[in-house]
Amino acid sequence: MIKENLKKYVVLEDCPVRNVLDRVGDKWSILVITILGEAGTLRFNELNAIIGTISQKMLTVTLKTLEADGLISRKIYPQVPPRVEYTLTPLGESLLPAMSLLVDWALENMPAIKASREKYSNQKELV
Amino acid sequence: MIKENLKKYVVLEDCPVRNVLDRVGDKWSILVITILGEAGTLRFNELNAIIGTISQKMLTVTLKTLEADGLISRKIYPQVPPRVEYTLTPLGESLLPAMSLLVDWALENMPAIKASREKYSNQKELV
DNA sequence: CAGTATCCATCCAGATACTG
DNA sequence: CAGTATCTGGATGGATACTG
């Protein structure tokens, strides 16, 4: 029966897939990974300045989560004032191809999606 | 200056990328797209039964959003009781390769991520 | 069958202020 | 410089009951 077979995706979703996509889906992770992927290594305040619209708190949370997942590494230089540098780990780098494919898809198809959204909301208004 | 150059990602993020990834990031969209991608066409209650843990409300919301984005199409058969069928549009199908790359990455690297998370939380406890 | 409508708990992101 | 701590409004997701 086809429906029973399809349930495998639900299981997948619970364990590894949704776990990973929670990161992909949150507001800042992809941006941070993309930027680190291109820049190589950046300090906390450099990331903060590049993104501009992120709060210190969210940048801290995002970096900690990505570090916990093993996607970025955090290097502390014992200085005053402190210097902390962030870099993608090999695991983080291995995510770049999949992410850029998604980003490319988004860039390419955003016009179509936008047009569809407008068409849809106009239809709703007419009802 | 390298930092100014990197800001392009922030702009990208605001407009098309984050818009699309909001869908990827929500709780059910990827699952629905994946299932429809394999099944071809399904009715509302078939999807409901396959996923099992989704509420009617969230399935409705998810399907409406995907329809508004032009990723799935909704076909109503004027019967009593009603019959509504959902299918991926070509736009929705074009998203499948990027998504499956991401899903594959998740499956392959989940063990590493899990190990990293445990190591990280153990470190925290020792402090 | 395929939804709507309503209420509710929780999470999330941002603003602000403070610190080793 | 690189964070932490606290508070708050709003969005998100789920449970339940009802309906054309």
PDB file of C-alpha atoms (C1' of nucleotides) in Angstrom:
ATOM      1  CA  MET A   1       0.000   0.000   0.000  1.00  0.00           C
ATOM      2  CA  ILE A   2       1.501   3.224  -1.115  1.00  0.00           C
ATOM      3  CA  LYS A   3       0.464   5.237   1.899  1.00  0.00           C
ATOM      4  CA  GLU A   4       2.249   3.031   4.391  1.00  0.00           C
ATOM      5  CA  ASN A   5       5.356   3.287   2.297  1.00  0.00           C
ATOM      6  CA  LEU A   6       5.223   7.067   2.375  1.00  0.00           C
ATOM      7  CA  LYS A   7       5.237   7.162   6.127  1.00  0.00           C
ATOM      8  CA  LYS A   8       8.972   6.661   6.074  1.00  0.00           C
ATOM      9  CA  TYR A   9       9.283  10.377   5.439  1.00  0.00           C
ATOM     10  CA  VAL A  10       7.524  11.159   8.654  1.00  0.00           C
ATOM     11  CA  VAL A  11      10.056   9.141  10.572  1.00  0.00           C
ATOM     12  CA  LEU A  12      12.884  10.752   8.678  1.00  0.00           C
ATOM     13  CA  GLU A  13      11.409  14.080   9.484  1.00  0.00           C
ATOM     14  CA  ASP A  14      11.393  13.452  13.186  1.00  0.00           C
ATOM     15  CA  CYS A  15      14.942  12.408  13.562  1.00  0.00           C
ATOM     16  CA  PRO A  16      17.620  13.760  11.288  1.00  0.00           C
ATOM     17  CA  VAL A  17      15.967  15.869   8.664  1.00  0.00           C
ATOM     18  CA  ARG A  18      13.938  18.221  10.756  1.00  0.00           C
ATOM     19  CA  ASN A  19      16.767  18.515  13.205  1.00  0.00           C
ATOM     20  CA  VAL A  20      19.011  19.830  10.509  1.00  0.00           C
ATOM     21  CA  LEU A  21      16.368  21.912   8.842  1.00  0.00           C
ATOM     22  CA  ASP A  22      15.651  23.627  12.105  1.00  0.00           C
ATOM     23  CA  ARG A  23      19.005  25.251  11.563  1.00  0.00           C
ATOM     24  CA  VAL A  24      18.415  25.941   7.915  1.00  0.00           C
ATOM     25  CA  GLY A  25      15.071  27.390   8.790  1.00  0.00           C
ATOM     26  CA  ASP A  26      16.038  29.725  11.550  1.00  0.00           C
ATOM     27  CA  LYS A  27      16.497  33.336  10.835  1.00  0.00           C
ATOM     28  CA  TRP A  28      20.260  33.769  10.779  1.00  0.00           C
ATOM     29  CA  SER A  29      22.076  30.428  10.441  1.00  0.00           C
ATOM     30  CA  ILE A  30      22.170  30.277   6.664  1.00  0.00           C
ATOM     31  CA  LEU A  31      23.325  33.836   6.415  1.00  0.00           C
ATOM     32  CA  VAL A  32      26.140  33.271   8.894  1.00  0.00           C
ATOM     33  CA  ILE A  33      27.237  30.059   7.192  1.00  0.00           C
ATOM     34  CA  THR A  34      27.165  31.694   3.774  1.00  0.00           C
ATOM     35  CA  ILE A  35      29.174  34.673   4.936  1.00  0.00           C
ATOM     36  CA  LEU A  36      31.728  32.545   6.787  1.00  0.00           C
ATOM     37  CA  GLY A  37      31.939  30.301   3.747  1.00  0.00           C
ATOM     38  CA  GLU A  38      33.048  33.223   1.656  1.00  0.00           C
ATOM     39  CA  ALA A  39      35.068  35.179   4.200  1.00  0.00           C
ATOM     40  CA  GLY A  40      36.851  32.241   5.773  1.00  0.00           C
ATOM     41  CA  THR A  41      37.343  33.653   9.249  1.00  0.00           C
ATOM     42  CA  LEU A  42      35.625  36.539  10.998  1.00  0.00           C
ATOM     43  CA  ARG A  43      35.473  38.040  14.456  1.00  0.00           C
ATOM     44  CA  PHE A  44      32.269  38.526  16.388  1.00  0.00           C
ATOM     45  CA  ASN A  45      31.989  42.218  15.682  1.00  0.00           C
ATOM     46  CA  GLU A  46      32.910  41.773  12.058  1.00  0.00           C
ATOM     47  CA  LEU A  47      29.968  39.448  11.587  1.00  0.00           C
ATOM     48  CA  ASN A  48      27.834  41.859  13.527  1.00  0.00           C
ATOM     49  CA  ALA A  49      28.852  44.753  11.290  1.00  0.00           C
ATOM     50  CA  ILE A  50      28.392  42.807   8.051  1.00  0.00           C
ATOM     51  CA  ILE A  51      24.929  41.630   8.895  1.00  0.00           C
ATOM     52  CA  GLY A  52      24.012  44.963  10.385  1.00  0.00           C
ATOM     53  CA  THR A  53      20.431  44.153  11.286  1.00  0.00           C
ATOM     54  CA  ILE A  54      21.141  41.342  13.726  1.00  0.00           C
ATOM     55  CA  SER A  55      21.100  41.901  17.468  1.00  0.00           C
ATOM     56  CA  GLN A  56      24.040  40.879  19.607  1.00  0.00           C
ATOM     57  CA  LYS A  57      21.866  38.372  21.339  1.00  0.00           C
ATOM     58  CA  MET A  58      20.743  36.629  18.176  1.00  0.00           C
ATOM     59  CA  LEU A  59      24.256  36.560  16.787  1.00  0.00           C
ATOM     60  CA  THR A  60      25.485  34.986  20.009  1.00  0.00           C
ATOM     61  CA  VAL A  61      22.685  32.425  20.003  1.00  0.00           C
ATOM     62  CA  THR A  62      23.193  31.598  16.350  1.00  0.00           C
ATOM     63  CA  LEU A  63      26.940  31.167  16.711  1.00  0.00           C
ATOM     64  CA  LYS A  64      26.571  29.012  19.799  1.00  0.00           C
ATOM     65  CA  THR A  65      24.049  26.741  18.136  1.00  0.00           C
ATOM     66  CA  LEU A  66      26.176  26.347  15.043  1.00  0.00           C
ATOM     67  CA  GLU A  67      29.186  25.652  17.241  1.00  0.00           C
ATOM     68  CA  ALA A  68      27.271  23.037  19.211  1.00  0.00           C
ATOM     69  CA  ASP A  69      26.293  21.375  15.940  1.00  0.00           C
ATOM     70  CA  GLY A  70      29.933  21.293  14.903  1.00  0.00           C
ATOM     71  CA  LEU A  71      29.370  23.507  11.875  1.00  0.00           C
ATOM     72  CA  ILE A  72      31.603  26.352  12.977  1.00  0.00           C
ATOM     73  CA  SER A  73      34.613  26.532  15.241  1.00  0.00           C
ATOM     74  CA  ARG A  74      35.319  29.204  17.792  1.00  0.00           C
ATOM     75  CA  LYS A  75      38.839  30.290  18.556  1.00  0.00           C
ATOM     76  CA  ILE A  76      39.521  32.495  21.538  1.00  0.00           C
ATOM     77  CA  TYR A  77      42.671  34.540  21.821  1.00  0.00           C
ATOM     78  CA  PRO A  78      43.477  35.174  25.475  1.00  0.00           C
ATOM     79  CA  GLN A  79      43.900  38.913  25.179  1.00  0.00           C
ATOM     80  CA  VAL A  80      42.451  42.025  26.641  1.00  0.00           C
ATOM     81  CA  PRO A  81      40.293  43.092  24.939  1.00  0.00           C
ATOM     82  CA  PRO A  82      39.310  39.594  23.854  1.00  0.00           C
ATOM     83  CA  ARG A  83      39.510  38.390  20.281  1.00  0.00           C
ATOM     84  CA  VAL A  84      37.252  35.574  19.113  1.00  0.00           C
ATOM     85  CA  GLU A  85      37.329  34.198  15.607  1.00  0.00           C
ATOM     86  CA  TYR A  86      34.753  32.058  13.861  1.00  0.00           C
ATOM     87  CA  THR A  87      35.420  29.693  10.968  1.00  0.00           C
ATOM     88  CA  LEU A  88      33.490  26.949   9.222  1.00  0.00           C
ATOM     89  CA  THR A  89      34.525  23.444  10.168  1.00  0.00           C
ATOM     90  CA  PRO A  90      34.863  20.814   7.416  1.00  0.00           C
ATOM     91  CA  LEU A  91      31.369  19.691   8.378  1.00  0.00           C
ATOM     92  CA  GLY A  92      30.101  23.236   7.936  1.00  0.00           C
ATOM     93  CA  GLU A  93      31.857  23.531   4.594  1.00  0.00           C
ATOM     94  CA  SER A  94      30.285  20.305   3.413  1.00  0.00           C
ATOM     95  CA  LEU A  95      26.908  21.964   3.808  1.00  0.00           C
ATOM     96  CA  LEU A  96      27.750  24.798   1.425  1.00  0.00           C
ATOM     97  CA  PRO A  97      26.915  23.020  -1.874  1.00  0.00           C
ATOM     98  CA  ALA A  98      23.453  21.982  -0.726  1.00  0.00           C
ATOM     99  CA  MET A  99      22.786  25.424   0.634  1.00  0.00           C
ATOM    100  CA  SER A 100      23.915  27.268  -2.429  1.00  0.00           C
ATOM    101  CA  LEU A 101      21.712  25.086  -4.599  1.00  0.00           C
ATOM    102  CA  LEU A 102      18.782  26.138  -2.466  1.00  0.00           C
ATOM    103  CA  VAL A 103      19.839  29.780  -2.534  1.00  0.00           C
ATOM    104  CA  ASP A 104      20.195  29.637  -6.302  1.00  0.00           C
ATOM    105  CA  TRP A 105      16.747  28.117  -6.615  1.00  0.00           C
ATOM    106  CA  ALA A 106      15.357  30.886  -4.436  1.00  0.00           C
ATOM    107  CA  LEU A 107      16.961  33.609  -6.524  1.00  0.00           C
ATOM    108  CA  GLU A 108      15.817  32.072  -9.768  1.00  0.00           C
ATOM    109  CA  ASN A 109      12.238  31.372  -8.777  1.00  0.00           C
ATOM    110  CA  MET A 110      11.427  34.237  -6.483  1.00  0.00           C
ATOM    111  CA  PRO A 111       9.741  36.220  -9.269  1.00  0.00           C
ATOM    112  CA  ALA A 112       7.437  33.294  -9.993  1.00  0.00           C
ATOM    113  CA  ILE A 113       6.632  32.850  -6.324  1.00  0.00           C
ATOM    114  CA  LYS A 114       5.967  36.534  -5.848  1.00  0.00           C
ATOM    115  CA  ALA A 115       3.678  36.614  -8.850  1.00  0.00           C
ATOM    116  CA  SER A 116       1.845  33.568  -7.547  1.00  0.00           C
ATOM    117  CA  ARG A 117       1.361  35.135  -4.135  1.00  0.00           C
ATOM    118  CA  GLU A 118      -0.114  38.275  -5.590  1.00  0.00           C
ATOM    119  CA  LYS A 119      -2.404  36.377  -7.870  1.00  0.00           C
ATOM    120  CA  TYR A 120      -3.542  34.247  -4.931  1.00  0.00           C
ATOM    121  CA  SER A 121      -4.248  37.167  -2.610  1.00  0.00           C
ATOM    122  CA  ASN A 122      -6.148  38.985  -5.345  1.00  0.00           C
ATOM    123  CA  GLN A 123      -8.349  35.962  -5.880  1.00  0.00           C
ATOM    124  CA  LYS A 124      -9.113  35.896  -2.181  1.00  0.00           C
ATOM    125  CA  GLU A 125     -10.115  39.543  -2.160  1.00  0.00           C
ATOM    126  CA  LEU A 126     -12.624  39.008  -4.915  1.00  0.00           C
ATOM    127  CA  VAL A 127     -14.494  36.371  -2.933  1.00  0.00           C
TER     128      VAL A 127
ATOM    129  CA  MET B   1      37.208  46.105   1.583  1.00  0.00           C
ATOM    130  CA  ILE B   2      36.044  42.579   2.038  1.00  0.00           C
ATOM    131  CA  LYS B   3      33.373  43.347   4.583  1.00  0.00           C
ATOM    132  CA  GLU B   4      31.433  45.690   2.344  1.00  0.00           C
ATOM    133  CA  ASN B   5      31.461  43.063  -0.354  1.00  0.00           C
ATOM    134  CA  LEU B   6      29.961  40.487   1.984  1.00  0.00           C
ATOM    135  CA  LYS B   7      26.977  42.653   2.731  1.00  0.00           C
ATOM    136  CA  LYS B   8      25.439  41.527  -0.519  1.00  0.00           C
ATOM    137  CA  TYR B   9      24.306  38.403   1.294  1.00  0.00           C
ATOM    138  CA  VAL B  10      22.328  40.447   3.743  1.00  0.00           C
ATOM    139  CA  VAL B  11      20.413  42.050   0.926  1.00  0.00           C
ATOM    140  CA  LEU B  12      19.854  38.705  -0.725  1.00  0.00           C
ATOM    141  CA  GLU B  13      18.624  37.384   2.548  1.00  0.00           C
ATOM    142  CA  ASP B  14      16.010  40.056   2.966  1.00  0.00           C
ATOM    143  CA  CYS B  15      14.390  39.637  -0.349  1.00  0.00           C
ATOM    144  CA  PRO B  16      14.279  36.271  -2.071  1.00  0.00           C
ATOM    145  CA  VAL B  17      16.314  33.885  -0.028  1.00  0.00           C
ATOM    146  CA  ARG B  18      14.767  34.264   3.366  1.00  0.00           C
ATOM    147  CA  ASN B  19      11.337  34.404   1.805  1.00  0.00           C
ATOM    148  CA  VAL B  20      11.841  30.997   0.322  1.00  0.00           C
ATOM    149  CA  LEU B  21      13.620  29.584   3.302  1.00  0.00           C
ATOM    150  CA  ASP B  22      10.756  30.594   5.521  1.00  0.00           C
ATOM    151  CA  ARG B  23       8.917  27.804   3.762  1.00  0.00           C
ATOM    152  CA  VAL B  24      11.776  25.401   3.986  1.00  0.00           C
ATOM    153  CA  GLY B  25      12.088  26.249   7.624  1.00  0.00           C
ATOM    154  CA  ASP B  26       8.527  25.816   8.727  1.00  0.00           C
ATOM    155  CA  LYS B  27       7.484  22.657  10.367  1.00  0.00           C
ATOM    156  CA  TRP B  28       5.599  20.831   7.656  1.00  0.00           C
ATOM    157  CA  SER B  29       6.272  22.266   4.197  1.00  0.00           C
ATOM    158  CA  ILE B  30       9.284  20.138   3.330  1.00  0.00           C
ATOM    159  CA  LEU B  31       7.528  17.017   4.463  1.00  0.00           C
ATOM    160  CA  VAL B  32       4.445  17.759   2.381  1.00  0.00           C
ATOM    161  CA  ILE B  33       6.511  18.598  -0.691  1.00  0.00           C
ATOM    162  CA  THR B  34       8.603  15.469  -0.309  1.00  0.00           C
ATOM    163  CA  ILE B  35       5.572  13.249   0.085  1.00  0.00           C
ATOM    164  CA  LEU B  36       3.724  14.824  -2.834  1.00  0.00           C
ATOM    165  CA  GLY B  37       6.892  14.554  -4.887  1.00  0.00           C
ATOM    166  CA  GLU B  38       6.874  10.822  -4.432  1.00  0.00           C
ATOM    167  CA  ALA B  39       3.142  10.131  -4.377  1.00  0.00           C
ATOM    168  CA  GLY B  40       2.201  12.424  -7.249  1.00  0.00           C
ATOM    169  CA  THR B  41      -1.313  13.266  -6.120  1.00  0.00           C
ATOM    170  CA  LEU B  42      -3.000  12.943  -2.756  1.00  0.00           C
ATOM    171  CA  ARG B  43      -6.225  13.979  -1.100  1.00  0.00           C
ATOM    172  CA  PHE B  44      -6.408  16.022   2.065  1.00  0.00           C
ATOM    173  CA  ASN B  45      -7.139  13.116   4.335  1.00  0.00           C
ATOM    174  CA  GLU B  46      -4.560  10.925   2.684  1.00  0.00           C
ATOM    175  CA  LEU B  47      -1.893  13.462   3.536  1.00  0.00           C
ATOM    176  CA  ASN B  48      -3.335  13.739   7.004  1.00  0.00           C
ATOM    177  CA  ALA B  49      -3.170   9.985   7.503  1.00  0.00           C
ATOM    178  CA  ILE B  50       0.348   9.654   6.121  1.00  0.00           C
ATOM    179  CA  ILE B  51       1.803  12.356   8.291  1.00  0.00           C
ATOM    180  CA  GLY B  52      -0.221  11.240  11.257  1.00  0.00           C
ATOM    181  CA  THR B  53       1.088  13.736  13.759  1.00  0.00           C
ATOM    182  CA  ILE B  54      -0.084  16.882  11.977  1.00  0.00           C
ATOM    183  CA  SER B  55      -3.249  18.699  13.032  1.00  0.00           C
ATOM    184  CA  GLN B  56      -5.949  19.513  10.518  1.00  0.00           C
ATOM    185  CA  LYS B  57      -5.296  23.163  11.064  1.00  0.00           C
ATOM    186  CA  MET B  58      -1.583  22.962  10.335  1.00  0.00           C
ATOM    187  CA  LEU B  59      -2.148  20.813   7.277  1.00  0.00           C
ATOM    188  CA  THR B  60      -4.651  23.341   5.979  1.00  0.00           C
ATOM    189  CA  VAL B  61      -2.319  26.249   6.656  1.00  0.00           C
ATOM    190  CA  THR B  62       0.646  24.471   5.090  1.00  0.00           C
ATOM    191  CA  LEU B  63      -1.275  23.520   1.968  1.00  0.00           C
ATOM    192  CA  LYS B  64      -2.684  27.020   1.551  1.00  0.00           C
ATOM    193  CA  THR B  65       0.707  28.622   1.875  1.00  0.00           C
ATOM    194  CA  LEU B  66       2.270  26.231  -0.606  1.00  0.00           C
ATOM    195  CA  GLU B  67      -0.615  26.838  -2.969  1.00  0.00           C
ATOM    196  CA  ALA B  68      -0.245  30.605  -2.640  1.00  0.00           C
ATOM    197  CA  ASP B  69       3.444  30.250  -3.462  1.00  0.00           C
ATOM    198  CA  GLY B  70       2.562  28.265  -6.557  1.00  0.00           C
ATOM    199  CA  LEU B  71       4.347  25.148  -5.377  1.00  0.00           C
ATOM    200  CA  ILE B  72       1.308  22.901  -5.243  1.00  0.00           C
ATOM    201  CA  SER B  73      -1.993  22.913  -7.090  1.00  0.00           C
ATOM    202  CA  ARG B  74      -5.367  22.241  -5.576  1.00  0.00           C
ATOM    203  CA  LYS B  75      -8.078  20.532  -7.565  1.00  0.00           C
ATOM    204  CA  ILE B  76     -11.624  20.439  -6.244  1.00  0.00           C
ATOM    205  CA  TYR B  77     -14.142  17.896  -7.473  1.00  0.00           C
ATOM    206  CA  PRO B  78     -17.657  19.266  -7.051  1.00  0.00           C
ATOM    207  CA  GLN B  79     -19.054  16.263  -5.228  1.00  0.00           C
ATOM    208  CA  VAL B  80     -20.715  15.494  -1.970  1.00  0.00           C
ATOM    209  CA  PRO B  81     -18.754  14.636   0.054  1.00  0.00           C
ATOM    210  CA  PRO B  82     -16.062  16.830  -1.451  1.00  0.00           C
ATOM    211  CA  ARG B  83     -12.878  15.525  -2.978  1.00  0.00           C
ATOM    212  CA  VAL B  84      -9.795  17.728  -3.086  1.00  0.00           C
ATOM    213  CA  GLU B  85      -6.551  16.623  -4.625  1.00  0.00           C
ATOM    214  CA  TYR B  86      -3.110  18.126  -4.191  1.00  0.00           C
ATOM    215  CA  THR B  87      -0.217  17.855  -6.641  1.00  0.00           C
ATOM    216  CA  LEU B  88       3.123  19.526  -7.075  1.00  0.00           C
ATOM    217  CA  THR B  89       3.236  22.157  -9.785  1.00  0.00           C
ATOM    218  CA  PRO B  90       6.260  22.268 -12.133  1.00  0.00           C
ATOM    219  CA  LEU B  91       7.614  25.010  -9.868  1.00  0.00           C
ATOM    220  CA  GLY B  92       7.205  22.735  -6.878  1.00  0.00           C
ATOM    221  CA  GLU B  93       8.874  19.882  -8.690  1.00  0.00           C
ATOM    222  CA  SER B  94      11.800  22.089  -9.592  1.00  0.00           C
ATOM    223  CA  LEU B  95      12.463  22.466  -5.897  1.00  0.00           C
ATOM    224  CA  LEU B  96      12.843  18.737  -5.333  1.00  0.00           C
ATOM    225  CA  PRO B  97      16.514  18.365  -6.376  1.00  0.00           C
ATOM    226  CA  ALA B  98      17.699  21.135  -4.048  1.00  0.00           C
ATOM    227  CA  MET B  99      15.618  19.759  -1.239  1.00  0.00           C
ATOM    228  CA  SER B 100      16.750  16.208  -1.637  1.00  0.00           C
ATOM    229  CA  LEU B 101      20.373  17.319  -1.640  1.00  0.00           C
ATOM    230  CA  LEU B 102      19.725  18.955   1.691  1.00  0.00           C
ATOM    231  CA  VAL B 103      17.860  15.946   2.998  1.00  0.00           C
ATOM    232  CA  ASP B 104      20.682  13.666   1.895  1.00  0.00           C
ATOM    233  CA  TRP B 105      23.194  15.876   3.649  1.00  0.00           C
ATOM    234  CA  ALA B 106      21.078  15.743   6.787  1.00  0.00           C
ATOM    235  CA  LEU B 107      20.874  11.964   6.713  1.00  0.00           C
ATOM    236  CA  GLU B 108      24.573  11.575   6.085  1.00  0.00           C
ATOM    237  CA  ASN B 109      25.791  14.037   8.680  1.00  0.00           C
ATOM    238  CA  MET B 110      23.270  13.667  11.441  1.00  0.00           C
ATOM    239  CA  PRO B 111      25.498  11.264  13.398  1.00  0.00           C
ATOM    240  CA  ALA B 112      28.324  13.806  13.367  1.00  0.00           C
ATOM    241  CA  ILE B 113      25.997  16.603  14.412  1.00  0.00           C
ATOM    242  CA  LYS B 114      24.508  14.532  17.199  1.00  0.00           C
ATOM    243  CA  ALA B 115      27.942  13.600  18.486  1.00  0.00           C
ATOM    244  CA  SER B 116      28.980  17.219  18.374  1.00  0.00           C
ATOM    245  CA  ARG B 117      25.926  18.324  20.317  1.00  0.00           C
ATOM    246  CA  GLU B 118      26.541  15.812  23.057  1.00  0.00           C
ATOM    247  CA  LYS B 119      30.184  16.709  23.320  1.00  0.00           C
ATOM    248  CA  TYR B 120      29.241  20.368  23.511  1.00  0.00           C
ATOM    249  CA  SER B 121      26.628  19.958  26.204  1.00  0.00           C
ATOM    250  CA  ASN B 122      28.972  17.772  28.263  1.00  0.00           C
ATOM    251  CA  GLN B 123      31.604  20.443  28.120  1.00  0.00           C
ATOM    252  CA  LYS B 124      29.110  22.969  29.387  1.00  0.00           C
ATOM    253  CA  GLU B 125      28.133  20.781  32.314  1.00  0.00           C
ATOM    254  CA  LEU B 126      31.731  20.483  33.457  1.00  0.00           C
ATOM    255  CA  VAL B 127      32.082  24.252  33.753  1.00  0.00           C
TER     256      VAL B 127
ATOM    257  C1'  DC C   1     -14.590  14.699   3.285  1.00  0.00           C
ATOM    258  C1'  DA C   2     -12.360  18.777   3.855  1.00  0.00           C
ATOM    259  C1'  DG C   3     -12.171  22.014   5.971  1.00  0.00           C
ATOM    260  C1'  DT C   4     -13.277  26.706   9.821  1.00  0.00           C
ATOM    261  C1'  DA C   5     -13.290  28.950  14.183  1.00  0.00           C
ATOM    262  C1'  DT C   6     -11.578  29.681  18.633  1.00  0.00           C
ATOM    263  C1'  DC C   7      -8.639  29.481  22.386  1.00  0.00           C
ATOM    264  C1'  DC C   8      -4.254  28.651  24.500  1.00  0.00           C
ATOM    265  C1'  DA C   9       0.683  27.568  25.706  1.00  0.00           C
ATOM    266  C1'  DT C  10       5.053  28.122  23.985  1.00  0.00           C
ATOM    267  C1'  DC C  11       8.782  29.791  21.467  1.00  0.00           C
ATOM    268  C1'  DC C  12      11.285  33.415  19.194  1.00  0.00           C
ATOM    269  C1'  DA C  13      13.280  37.619  18.150  1.00  0.00           C
ATOM    270  C1'  DG C  14      14.260  42.256  19.413  1.00  0.00           C
ATOM    271  C1'  DA C  15      15.300  46.094  22.632  1.00  0.00           C
ATOM    272  C1'  DT C  16      17.770  47.485  26.409  1.00  0.00           C
ATOM    273  C1'  DA C  17      21.058  47.476  29.981  1.00  0.00           C
ATOM    274  C1'  DC C  18      25.024  45.581  32.085  1.00  0.00           C
ATOM    275  C1'  DT C  19      30.102  43.141  32.373  1.00  0.00           C
ATOM    276  C1'  DG C  20      34.854  40.437  32.452  1.00  0.00           C
TER     277       DG C  20
ATOM    278  C1'  DC D   1      35.699  43.337  22.377  1.00  0.00           C
ATOM    279  C1'  DA D   2      32.603  39.914  23.058  1.00  0.00           C
ATOM    280  C1'  DG D   3      29.555  38.793  25.217  1.00  0.00           C
ATOM    281  C1'  DT D   4      25.290  37.978  29.354  1.00  0.00           C
ATOM    282  C1'  DA D   5      20.725  39.050  31.622  1.00  0.00           C
ATOM    283  C1'  DT D   6      16.112  40.425  31.548  1.00  0.00           C
ATOM    284  C1'  DC D   7      11.805  41.820  29.700  1.00  0.00           C
ATOM    285  C1'  DT D   8       8.245  41.976  26.202  1.00  0.00           C
ATOM    286  C1'  DG D   9       5.195  41.711  21.966  1.00  0.00           C
ATOM    287  C1'  DG D  10       4.108  38.824  18.377  1.00  0.00           C
ATOM    288  C1'  DA D  11       4.149  34.797  15.763  1.00  0.00           C
ATOM    289  C1'  DT D  12       3.744  29.625  15.754  1.00  0.00           C
ATOM    290  C1'  DG D  13       1.800  25.423  16.565  1.00  0.00           C
ATOM    291  C1'  DG D  14      -1.562  22.432  18.779  1.00  0.00           C
ATOM    292  C1'  DA D  15      -6.230  20.925  20.890  1.00  0.00           C
ATOM    293  C1'  DT D  16     -10.884  21.041  20.470  1.00  0.00           C
ATOM    294  C1'  DA D  17     -15.356  21.777  18.616  1.00  0.00           C
ATOM    295  C1'  DC D  18     -18.148  22.787  14.798  1.00  0.00           C
ATOM    296  C1'  DT D  19     -19.849  22.765   9.444  1.00  0.00           C
ATOM    297  C1'  DG D  20     -21.141  22.917   4.120  1.00  0.00           C
TER     298       DG D  20
END
